């Protein structure tokens, strides 16, 4: 009888031990989703209502390459006038509510938010204030805009750039209104944030989707390299995402997505916006 009791206990102990052994691999095989913070109403980057956008699709591809589920973390945002570096959900990232934020214009290698250090990953494309016109006679040289009326969106760097160049700015409260100003003849040209302008041109003016002035090369003061960001502690993730984005670019997928959302197809520059570069525009007059 004692032997029987001991044997039963031994069998139970063995089963429990095997159960533990079986459970550990199952747990280790579970891979956490890749969570990416996306603004709800921020096309061409992301749109909750339409479940799409440039960043949304890039996020899907990155997660797929990592063998992880893609988890969009939707963040409400204001649709009022915003400068290009505002309205990013950095606080959500600092609180650990997501792993990555995409399409962040870089002006420094890292910054602090809510007691956490956020680090920029490698730049994977570039964006700029683009020159837009209906006339094929519009010069790509911004210095020749001095006698022209140039449509801009209020509270953007374009206002200061035109002031430095001695050009006349015609201010509108949205990029869509600024484009209307160009196409109605109120302005001779427009100087607008490229990704937003490209998206609006495709959505509102399909026949004019390529209204960007040919051979225009944005000056240093009007261009930014675009990065993804993570918390400083996620160095392994940062390397992985950087490598995958480089592969996406090399495969041609990045250019294909830029074409889909009508973003100007630009790659990182050696020199980008600084306050000094903005001031130097005055000497180019």
mmCIF file of C-alpha atoms in Angstrom:
data_model
loop_
_atom_site.group_PDB
_atom_site.id
_atom_site.type_symbol
_atom_site.label_atom_id
_atom_site.label_comp_id
_atom_site.label_asym_id
_atom_site.label_seq_id
_atom_site.Cartn_x
_atom_site.Cartn_y
_atom_site.Cartn_z
ATOM 1 C CA UNK A 1 0.000 0.000 0.000
ATOM 2 C CA UNK A 2 2.787 2.404 0.882
ATOM 3 C CA UNK A 3 4.495 1.487 -2.355
ATOM 4 C CA UNK A 4 1.261 2.181 -4.229
ATOM 5 C CA UNK A 5 0.898 5.620 -2.655
ATOM 6 C CA UNK A 6 4.513 6.478 -3.400
ATOM 7 C CA UNK A 7 4.150 5.294 -6.974
ATOM 8 C CA UNK A 8 1.061 7.423 -7.492
ATOM 9 C CA UNK A 9 2.770 10.460 -6.064
ATOM 10 C CA UNK A 10 5.743 9.737 -8.285
ATOM 11 C CA UNK A 11 3.539 9.560 -11.353
ATOM 12 C CA UNK A 12 1.843 12.834 -10.462
ATOM 13 C CA UNK A 13 5.194 14.490 -9.854
ATOM 14 C CA UNK A 14 6.478 13.198 -13.186
ATOM 15 C CA UNK A 15 3.402 14.469 -15.014
ATOM 16 C CA UNK A 16 3.712 17.875 -13.378
ATOM 17 C CA UNK A 17 7.388 18.003 -14.308
ATOM 18 C CA UNK A 18 6.608 17.073 -17.910
ATOM 19 C CA UNK A 19 3.830 19.640 -17.943
ATOM 20 C CA UNK A 20 6.308 22.316 -16.912
ATOM 21 C CA UNK A 21 8.737 21.204 -19.587
ATOM 22 C CA UNK A 22 6.012 21.301 -22.206
ATOM 23 C CA UNK A 23 4.751 24.722 -21.124
ATOM 24 C CA UNK A 24 8.080 26.540 -21.363
ATOM 25 C CA UNK A 25 8.622 26.017 -25.107
ATOM 26 C CA UNK A 26 4.999 27.017 -25.714
ATOM 27 C CA UNK A 27 5.569 30.256 -23.854
ATOM 28 C CA UNK A 28 8.870 30.945 -25.578
ATOM 29 C CA UNK A 29 7.250 30.437 -28.989
ATOM 30 C CA UNK A 30 4.775 33.238 -28.325
ATOM 31 C CA UNK A 31 5.992 36.407 -30.042
ATOM 32 C CA UNK A 32 4.607 39.741 -28.903
ATOM 33 C CA UNK A 33 2.908 41.892 -31.554
ATOM 34 C CA UNK A 34 4.784 44.842 -33.024
ATOM 35 C CA UNK A 35 2.774 47.846 -31.864
ATOM 36 C CA UNK A 36 3.044 51.077 -33.844
ATOM 37 C CA UNK A 37 1.455 54.355 -32.772
ATOM 38 C CA UNK A 38 -0.536 55.913 -35.622
ATOM 39 C CA UNK A 39 -2.576 59.108 -35.675
ATOM 40 C CA UNK A 40 -6.222 58.491 -36.504
ATOM 41 C CA UNK A 41 -6.645 61.271 -39.079
ATOM 42 C CA UNK A 42 -3.251 61.936 -40.606
ATOM 43 C CA UNK A 43 -3.245 61.003 -44.270
ATOM 44 C CA UNK A 44 -1.194 60.220 -46.227
ATOM 45 C CA UNK A 45 0.524 58.583 -43.256
ATOM 46 C CA UNK A 46 -2.396 56.922 -41.470
ATOM 47 C CA UNK A 47 -6.183 56.890 -41.379
ATOM 48 C CA UNK A 48 -8.288 54.890 -38.937
ATOM 49 C CA UNK A 49 -11.517 55.355 -40.884
ATOM 50 C CA UNK A 50 -10.001 53.901 -44.050
ATOM 51 C CA UNK A 51 -7.462 51.590 -42.341
ATOM 52 C CA UNK A 52 -4.634 52.594 -44.627
ATOM 53 C CA UNK A 53 -1.828 55.061 -45.128
ATOM 54 C CA UNK A 54 1.869 55.120 -45.954
ATOM 55 C CA UNK A 55 2.970 54.465 -42.354
ATOM 56 C CA UNK A 56 0.222 51.891 -41.853
ATOM 57 C CA UNK A 57 1.435 49.831 -44.796
ATOM 58 C CA UNK A 58 5.100 50.241 -43.864
ATOM 59 C CA UNK A 59 4.237 49.039 -40.355
ATOM 60 C CA UNK A 60 2.517 45.970 -41.763
ATOM 61 C CA UNK A 61 5.553 45.085 -43.856
ATOM 62 C CA UNK A 62 7.993 45.565 -40.976
ATOM 63 C CA UNK A 63 5.912 43.377 -38.656
ATOM 64 C CA UNK A 64 5.548 40.701 -41.324
ATOM 65 C CA UNK A 65 9.319 40.631 -41.902
ATOM 66 C CA UNK A 66 9.855 40.188 -38.162
ATOM 67 C CA UNK A 67 7.333 37.368 -37.972
ATOM 68 C CA UNK A 68 5.221 39.412 -35.573
ATOM 69 C CA UNK A 69 1.592 40.451 -35.591
ATOM 70 C CA UNK A 70 1.058 44.054 -36.621
ATOM 71 C CA UNK A 71 -0.784 45.983 -33.914
ATOM 72 C CA UNK A 72 -1.777 49.568 -34.824
ATOM 73 C CA UNK A 73 -2.284 51.760 -31.756
ATOM 74 C CA UNK A 74 -4.643 54.493 -32.927
ATOM 75 C CA UNK A 75 -4.173 57.903 -31.335
ATOM 76 C CA UNK A 76 -6.711 60.757 -31.715
ATOM 77 C CA UNK A 77 -5.197 63.889 -33.209
ATOM 78 C CA UNK A 78 -6.101 67.462 -33.998
ATOM 79 C CA UNK A 79 -6.753 68.363 -37.619
ATOM 80 C CA UNK A 80 -6.050 72.051 -36.989
ATOM 81 C CA UNK A 81 -2.966 73.848 -38.311
ATOM 82 C CA UNK A 82 0.129 71.984 -37.185
ATOM 83 C CA UNK A 83 3.841 72.459 -37.763
ATOM 84 C CA UNK A 84 5.534 69.409 -39.278
ATOM 85 C CA UNK A 85 7.171 68.316 -36.020
ATOM 86 C CA UNK A 86 4.107 68.557 -33.770
ATOM 87 C CA UNK A 87 1.257 66.220 -32.878
ATOM 88 C CA UNK A 88 3.396 63.087 -32.734
ATOM 89 C CA UNK A 89 2.301 60.562 -30.075
ATOM 90 C CA UNK A 90 5.660 60.555 -28.292
ATOM 91 C CA UNK A 91 4.001 60.419 -24.875
ATOM 92 C CA UNK A 92 2.279 57.160 -25.824
ATOM 93 C CA UNK A 93 5.656 55.727 -26.812
ATOM 94 C CA UNK A 94 7.228 56.915 -23.553
ATOM 95 C CA UNK A 95 4.436 55.218 -21.592
ATOM 96 C CA UNK A 96 5.118 51.931 -23.379
ATOM 97 C CA UNK A 97 1.817 51.884 -25.244
ATOM 98 C CA UNK A 98 3.599 51.196 -28.526
ATOM 99 C CA UNK A 99 7.030 50.097 -29.731
ATOM 100 C CA UNK A 100 7.638 52.352 -32.739
ATOM 101 C CA UNK A 101 6.555 55.612 -34.358
ATOM 102 C CA UNK A 102 7.231 56.043 -38.085
ATOM 103 C CA UNK A 103 7.859 59.088 -40.309
ATOM 104 C CA UNK A 104 9.459 61.423 -37.775
ATOM 105 C CA UNK A 105 11.479 64.352 -39.217
ATOM 106 C CA UNK A 106 14.880 64.270 -37.525
ATOM 107 C CA UNK A 107 16.661 67.267 -36.101
ATOM 108 C CA UNK A 108 18.509 65.527 -33.245
ATOM 109 C CA UNK A 109 19.645 62.000 -32.399
ATOM 110 C CA UNK A 110 17.475 61.754 -29.274
ATOM 111 C CA UNK A 111 15.143 63.735 -27.050
ATOM 112 C CA UNK A 112 13.345 63.422 -23.734
ATOM 113 C CA UNK A 113 9.643 62.799 -23.270
ATOM 114 C CA UNK A 114 7.881 62.115 -19.955
ATOM 115 C CA UNK A 115 11.119 61.070 -18.287
ATOM 116 C CA UNK A 116 12.093 58.658 -21.093
ATOM 117 C CA UNK A 117 14.739 59.006 -23.789
ATOM 118 C CA UNK A 118 13.458 58.540 -27.328
ATOM 119 C CA UNK A 119 16.040 57.713 -29.986
ATOM 120 C CA UNK A 120 15.843 58.194 -33.736
ATOM 121 C CA UNK A 121 16.525 55.122 -35.831
ATOM 122 C CA UNK A 122 18.244 55.357 -39.190
ATOM 123 C CA UNK A 123 16.608 57.651 -41.750
ATOM 124 C CA UNK A 124 14.824 55.728 -44.494
ATOM 125 C CA UNK A 125 13.486 58.527 -46.704
ATOM 126 C CA UNK A 126 13.429 62.320 -46.916
ATOM 127 C CA UNK A 127 10.716 64.929 -47.285
ATOM 128 C CA UNK A 128 10.695 68.630 -48.103
ATOM 129 C CA UNK A 129 8.613 71.666 -48.871
ATOM 130 C CA UNK A 130 7.929 71.176 -52.560
ATOM 131 C CA UNK A 131 7.352 73.740 -55.280
ATOM 132 C CA UNK A 132 3.974 73.369 -56.994
ATOM 133 C CA UNK A 133 2.739 75.118 -60.129
ATOM 134 C CA UNK A 134 0.400 74.682 -63.088
ATOM 135 C CA UNK A 135 2.808 76.511 -65.404
ATOM 136 C CA UNK A 136 5.656 74.638 -67.050
ATOM 137 C CA UNK A 137 7.501 77.963 -67.101
ATOM 138 C CA UNK A 138 7.864 78.152 -63.313
ATOM 139 C CA UNK A 139 11.562 78.054 -62.472
ATOM 140 C CA UNK A 140 12.855 75.428 -60.043
ATOM 141 C CA UNK A 141 15.099 78.158 -58.632
ATOM 142 C CA UNK A 142 13.390 79.606 -55.550
ATOM 143 C CA UNK A 143 15.349 82.849 -55.909
ATOM 144 C CA UNK A 144 13.295 83.639 -59.022
ATOM 145 C CA UNK A 145 10.091 83.701 -56.966
ATOM 146 C CA UNK A 146 10.814 87.153 -55.553
ATOM 147 C CA UNK A 147 8.271 88.894 -57.753
ATOM 148 C CA UNK A 148 5.719 86.084 -57.428
ATOM 149 C CA UNK A 149 2.837 85.332 -55.085
ATOM 150 C CA UNK A 150 3.566 81.991 -53.461
ATOM 151 C CA UNK A 151 0.873 80.024 -51.621
ATOM 152 C CA UNK A 152 1.903 78.595 -48.255
ATOM 153 C CA UNK A 153 0.171 76.990 -45.312
ATOM 154 C CA UNK A 154 0.096 79.138 -42.191
ATOM 155 C CA UNK A 155 2.614 78.428 -39.410
ATOM 156 C CA UNK A 156 5.085 76.485 -41.511
ATOM 157 C CA UNK A 157 8.779 76.967 -42.262
ATOM 158 C CA UNK A 158 7.867 77.966 -45.815
ATOM 159 C CA UNK A 159 6.757 81.367 -44.498
ATOM 160 C CA UNK A 160 10.206 82.125 -43.078
ATOM 161 C CA UNK A 161 11.984 80.731 -46.129
ATOM 162 C CA UNK A 162 10.090 83.008 -48.499
ATOM 163 C CA UNK A 163 10.721 85.960 -46.216
ATOM 164 C CA UNK A 164 14.459 85.234 -46.340
ATOM 165 C CA UNK A 165 14.280 84.948 -50.133
ATOM 166 C CA UNK A 166 12.344 88.192 -50.452
ATOM 167 C CA UNK A 167 9.368 86.473 -52.090
ATOM 168 C CA UNK A 168 5.708 87.310 -51.489
ATOM 169 C CA UNK A 169 3.832 84.717 -49.475
ATOM 170 C CA UNK A 170 0.073 84.259 -49.714
ATOM 171 C CA UNK A 171 -1.048 82.490 -46.557
ATOM 172 C CA UNK A 172 -3.822 79.892 -46.333
ATOM 173 C CA UNK A 173 -5.048 77.973 -43.316
ATOM 174 C CA UNK A 174 -4.745 74.525 -44.878
ATOM 175 C CA UNK A 175 -2.704 72.831 -47.565
ATOM 176 C CA UNK A 176 -5.909 72.150 -49.524
ATOM 177 C CA UNK A 177 -6.799 75.842 -49.515
ATOM 178 C CA UNK A 178 -3.268 76.719 -50.616
ATOM 179 C CA UNK A 179 -3.546 74.325 -53.562
ATOM 180 C CA UNK A 180 -6.885 75.887 -54.472
ATOM 181 C CA UNK A 181 -5.119 79.244 -54.435
ATOM 182 C CA UNK A 182 -2.560 77.982 -56.946
ATOM 183 C CA UNK A 183 -5.100 76.345 -59.235
ATOM 184 C CA UNK A 184 -7.513 79.294 -59.148
ATOM 185 C CA UNK A 185 -4.751 81.722 -60.129
ATOM 186 C CA UNK A 186 -4.650 83.558 -56.779
ATOM 187 C CA UNK A 187 -1.022 82.449 -56.424
ATOM 188 C CA UNK A 188 1.662 81.861 -59.039
ATOM 189 C CA UNK A 189 3.056 78.827 -57.248
ATOM 190 C CA UNK A 190 2.871 76.968 -53.946
ATOM 191 C CA UNK A 191 5.531 75.959 -51.429
ATOM 192 C CA UNK A 192 3.983 73.154 -49.390
ATOM 193 C CA UNK A 193 4.962 70.107 -47.323
ATOM 194 C CA UNK A 194 5.525 67.457 -49.975
ATOM 195 C CA UNK A 195 3.816 64.366 -48.538
ATOM 196 C CA UNK A 196 0.646 66.261 -47.637
ATOM 197 C CA UNK A 197 0.541 68.181 -50.908
ATOM 198 C CA UNK A 198 1.147 65.031 -52.945
ATOM 199 C CA UNK A 199 -1.687 63.200 -51.223
ATOM 200 C CA UNK A 200 -4.096 66.093 -51.720
ATOM 201 C CA UNK A 201 -3.109 66.447 -55.359
ATOM 202 C CA UNK A 202 -3.949 62.794 -55.912
ATOM 203 C CA UNK A 203 -7.203 62.892 -53.942
ATOM 204 C CA UNK A 204 -8.577 66.272 -55.029
ATOM 205 C CA UNK A 205 -6.876 66.972 -58.359
ATOM 206 C CA UNK A 206 -6.177 63.613 -59.911
ATOM 207 C CA UNK A 207 -5.414 65.120 -63.313
ATOM 208 C CA UNK A 208 -2.893 67.451 -61.649
ATOM 209 C CA UNK A 209 -1.307 64.902 -59.342
ATOM 210 C CA UNK A 210 2.123 65.639 -60.843
ATOM 211 C CA UNK A 211 1.971 69.402 -60.401
ATOM 212 C CA UNK A 212 5.352 69.385 -58.646
ATOM 213 C CA UNK A 213 7.840 71.580 -60.494
ATOM 214 C CA UNK A 214 10.336 69.449 -62.430
ATOM 215 C CA UNK A 215 13.994 69.496 -61.416
ATOM 216 C CA UNK A 216 13.243 71.332 -58.184
ATOM 217 C CA UNK A 217 15.863 70.556 -55.559
ATOM 218 C CA UNK A 218 14.772 71.766 -52.114
ATOM 219 C CA UNK A 219 17.366 73.909 -50.354
ATOM 220 C CA UNK A 220 18.878 72.603 -47.129
ATOM 221 C CA UNK A 221 16.545 74.805 -45.070
ATOM 222 C CA UNK A 222 13.449 73.149 -46.531
ATOM 223 C CA UNK A 223 14.302 69.453 -46.315
ATOM 224 C CA UNK A 224 14.343 66.842 -43.579
ATOM 225 C CA UNK A 225 15.486 63.250 -43.238
ATOM 226 C CA UNK A 226 12.669 61.029 -42.008
ATOM 227 C CA UNK A 227 13.259 58.452 -39.270
ATOM 228 C CA UNK A 228 11.437 55.978 -37.082
ATOM 229 C CA UNK A 229 11.796 56.283 -33.305
ATOM 230 C CA UNK A 230 11.873 53.886 -30.348
ATOM 231 C CA UNK A 231 12.701 54.122 -26.675
ATOM 232 C CA UNK A 232 16.458 54.232 -26.057
ATOM 233 C CA UNK A 233 16.249 50.903 -24.238
ATOM 234 C CA UNK A 234 15.015 49.101 -27.384
ATOM 235 C CA UNK A 235 18.357 48.974 -29.192
ATOM 236 C CA UNK A 236 17.789 45.464 -30.595
ATOM 237 C CA UNK A 237 14.403 46.461 -32.012
ATOM 238 C CA UNK A 238 15.930 49.629 -33.457
ATOM 239 C CA UNK A 239 18.565 47.620 -35.338
ATOM 240 C CA UNK A 240 15.960 45.147 -36.602
ATOM 241 C CA UNK A 241 13.568 47.815 -37.864
ATOM 242 C CA UNK A 242 16.396 49.781 -39.479
ATOM 243 C CA UNK A 243 17.585 46.693 -41.355
ATOM 244 C CA UNK A 244 14.084 45.789 -42.530
ATOM 245 C CA UNK A 245 13.373 49.317 -43.757
ATOM 246 C CA UNK A 246 16.637 49.281 -45.709
ATOM 247 C CA UNK A 247 15.572 45.974 -47.285
ATOM 248 C CA UNK A 248 12.131 47.382 -48.136
ATOM 249 C CA UNK A 249 13.853 50.280 -49.886
ATOM 250 C CA UNK A 250 16.287 48.027 -51.751
ATOM 251 C CA UNK A 251 13.431 45.823 -52.979
ATOM 252 C CA UNK A 252 11.625 48.793 -54.541
ATOM 253 C CA UNK A 253 8.653 48.501 -52.183
ATOM 254 C CA UNK A 254 9.331 51.875 -50.580
ATOM 255 C CA UNK A 255 9.232 53.659 -53.930
ATOM 256 C CA UNK A 256 6.069 51.753 -54.853
ATOM 257 C CA UNK A 257 4.338 52.950 -51.686
ATOM 258 C CA UNK A 258 5.524 56.506 -52.275
ATOM 259 C CA UNK A 259 3.990 56.349 -55.743
ATOM 260 C CA UNK A 260 0.761 54.893 -54.339
ATOM 261 C CA UNK A 261 0.313 57.813 -51.937
ATOM 262 C CA UNK A 262 1.920 60.362 -54.313
ATOM 263 C CA UNK A 263 4.815 61.232 -52.004
ATOM 264 C CA UNK A 264 7.854 62.776 -53.729
ATOM 265 C CA UNK A 265 10.400 59.957 -53.906
ATOM 266 C CA UNK A 266 13.329 61.387 -51.942
ATOM 267 C CA UNK A 267 16.084 59.673 -49.979
ATOM 268 C CA UNK A 268 18.108 60.917 -46.962
ATOM 269 C CA UNK A 269 20.348 63.939 -47.499
ATOM 270 C CA UNK A 270 23.811 64.610 -46.111
ATOM 271 C CA UNK A 271 22.587 68.034 -44.942
ATOM 272 C CA UNK A 272 19.130 68.982 -43.699
ATOM 273 C CA UNK A 273 17.288 71.799 -41.967
ATOM 274 C CA UNK A 274 19.039 73.979 -39.427
ATOM 275 C CA UNK A 275 18.243 77.494 -38.314
ATOM 276 C CA UNK A 276 21.556 78.553 -39.845
ATOM 277 C CA UNK A 277 20.543 77.104 -43.203
ATOM 278 C CA UNK A 278 17.306 79.066 -43.028
ATOM 279 C CA UNK A 279 19.197 82.295 -42.353
ATOM 280 C CA UNK A 280 21.565 81.559 -45.238
ATOM 281 C CA UNK A 281 18.664 81.781 -47.671
ATOM 282 C CA UNK A 282 18.834 85.542 -47.256
ATOM 283 C CA UNK A 283 22.303 85.618 -48.797
ATOM 284 C CA UNK A 284 20.964 83.714 -51.812
ATOM 285 C CA UNK A 285 18.634 86.564 -52.779
#
